[in-house]
């Protein structure tokens, strides 16, 4: 399932409409472009907070507070879009490695965290010390755990990335670029050199996910061939056709992947193995991941970025000894926090492809 359910929400495409009933105290937020500013210059804001870990329906609450006028290097932002990713839910549940800070700065009765990691915001005002961002600019979060599920926020200029050119883009495209497209981009680029001219392939499970769809499109643009694995389901042939239209070379189900006759099919697609399957992308784990490993070429890399099945990744010794496979993990949150400038370049490149109609969010 695509990680960002924002697409299933009726317009305006905002997380807040979808979560309007998270608790008896939660009411629908008005995100119609109006600014809520008191006579004293304070911006009235609402945020989805949680004072403890648990299921979102049990712990999320809507908190109203005021934001003082911007000063120094502070920015006052209005969130335009804030998608829902699986990691956001896991963070609220307390099972995600990165934790949002619990604080009383918003005037909550007890220290609370603001949910959400990704989004697009408009700068409403900037303090006199701001050098790179000004009123009207669009920005995305530079780091994780900054709390995007709110109408407005105040943040230091150093903690956002300015979108240098927003022409031809909408807030949903900008607000969903930092997680799934960046994950796909970095995994395709950072672990092994794929050469489209030599006919290199990558194989991935979870191909219908946000990351999977992004990898398909980027792979097509860069000349990589791909084997894409999806779970069997009603309408799977329509799904296969949809992914092929995005640029997938081959789309198969998990059942096909794990069938004993699958290896000959791979040899046929790769012209007797002359073209190499040099990269595997795994977000499932368990037996489907083990089956995926078997079709990798010697010296290939297997990159795990998720574990949707909640089953462990099994590493056959023979794959290490005789095929010399390299196993690695990728966590976009850690990468983003460690490489903010590279994140900005990745974001800008994907948005340029989106602007040109070469990449669909």
PDB file of N, CA, C and O in Angstrom, residues 59 74 92 135 147 180 206 276:
ATOM      1  N   UNK A  59      -4.257   8.318  21.449  1.00  0.00           N
ATOM      2  CA  UNK A  59      -3.372   9.295  22.084  1.00  0.00           C
ATOM      3  C   UNK A  59      -3.324  10.650  21.392  1.00  0.00           C
ATOM      4  O   UNK A  59      -2.904  11.641  21.994  1.00  0.00           O
ATOM      5  N   UNK A  74      13.892  33.400  13.288  1.00  0.00           N
ATOM      6  CA  UNK A  74      12.699  32.563  13.351  1.00  0.00           C
ATOM      7  C   UNK A  74      11.790  32.787  12.150  1.00  0.00           C
ATOM      8  O   UNK A  74      11.681  33.899  11.622  1.00  0.00           O
ATOM      9  N   UNK A  92       4.364   7.546  16.625  1.00  0.00           N
ATOM     10  CA  UNK A  92       3.331   7.776  17.638  1.00  0.00           C
ATOM     11  C   UNK A  92       3.191   6.564  18.547  1.00  0.00           C
ATOM     12  O   UNK A  92       3.003   6.693  19.758  1.00  0.00           O
ATOM     13  N   UNK A 135       9.295  35.896   3.262  1.00  0.00           N
ATOM     14  CA  UNK A 135       7.845  35.712   3.223  1.00  0.00           C
ATOM     15  C   UNK A 135       7.403  35.246   1.838  1.00  0.00           C
ATOM     16  O   UNK A 135       7.833  35.770   0.816  1.00  0.00           O
ATOM     17  N   UNK A 147       7.682  17.720  13.524  1.00  0.00           N
ATOM     18  CA  UNK A 147       6.261  17.867  13.816  1.00  0.00           C
ATOM     19  C   UNK A 147       5.515  18.636  12.750  1.00  0.00           C
ATOM     20  O   UNK A 147       5.308  19.847  12.868  1.00  0.00           O
ATOM     21  N   UNK A 180       9.569   9.203   0.264  1.00  0.00           N
ATOM     22  CA  UNK A 180       9.557   8.100  -0.696  1.00  0.00           C
ATOM     23  C   UNK A 180      10.461   8.332  -1.910  1.00  0.00           C
ATOM     24  O   UNK A 180      11.294   7.472  -2.226  1.00  0.00           O
ATOM     25  N   UNK A 206       7.488  -5.018  -2.779  1.00  0.00           N
ATOM     26  CA  UNK A 206       6.741  -3.817  -2.404  1.00  0.00           C
ATOM     27  C   UNK A 206       6.689  -2.805  -3.525  1.00  0.00           C
ATOM     28  O   UNK A 206       6.705  -1.588  -3.292  1.00  0.00           O
ATOM     29  N   UNK A 276      23.000  -8.205 -15.916  1.00  0.00           N
ATOM     30  CA  UNK A 276      23.110  -8.539 -14.503  1.00  0.00           C
ATOM     31  C   UNK A 276      22.008  -7.883 -13.663  1.00  0.00           C
ATOM     32  O   UNK A 276      21.662  -6.731 -13.882  1.00  0.00           O
TER      33      UNK A 276
END
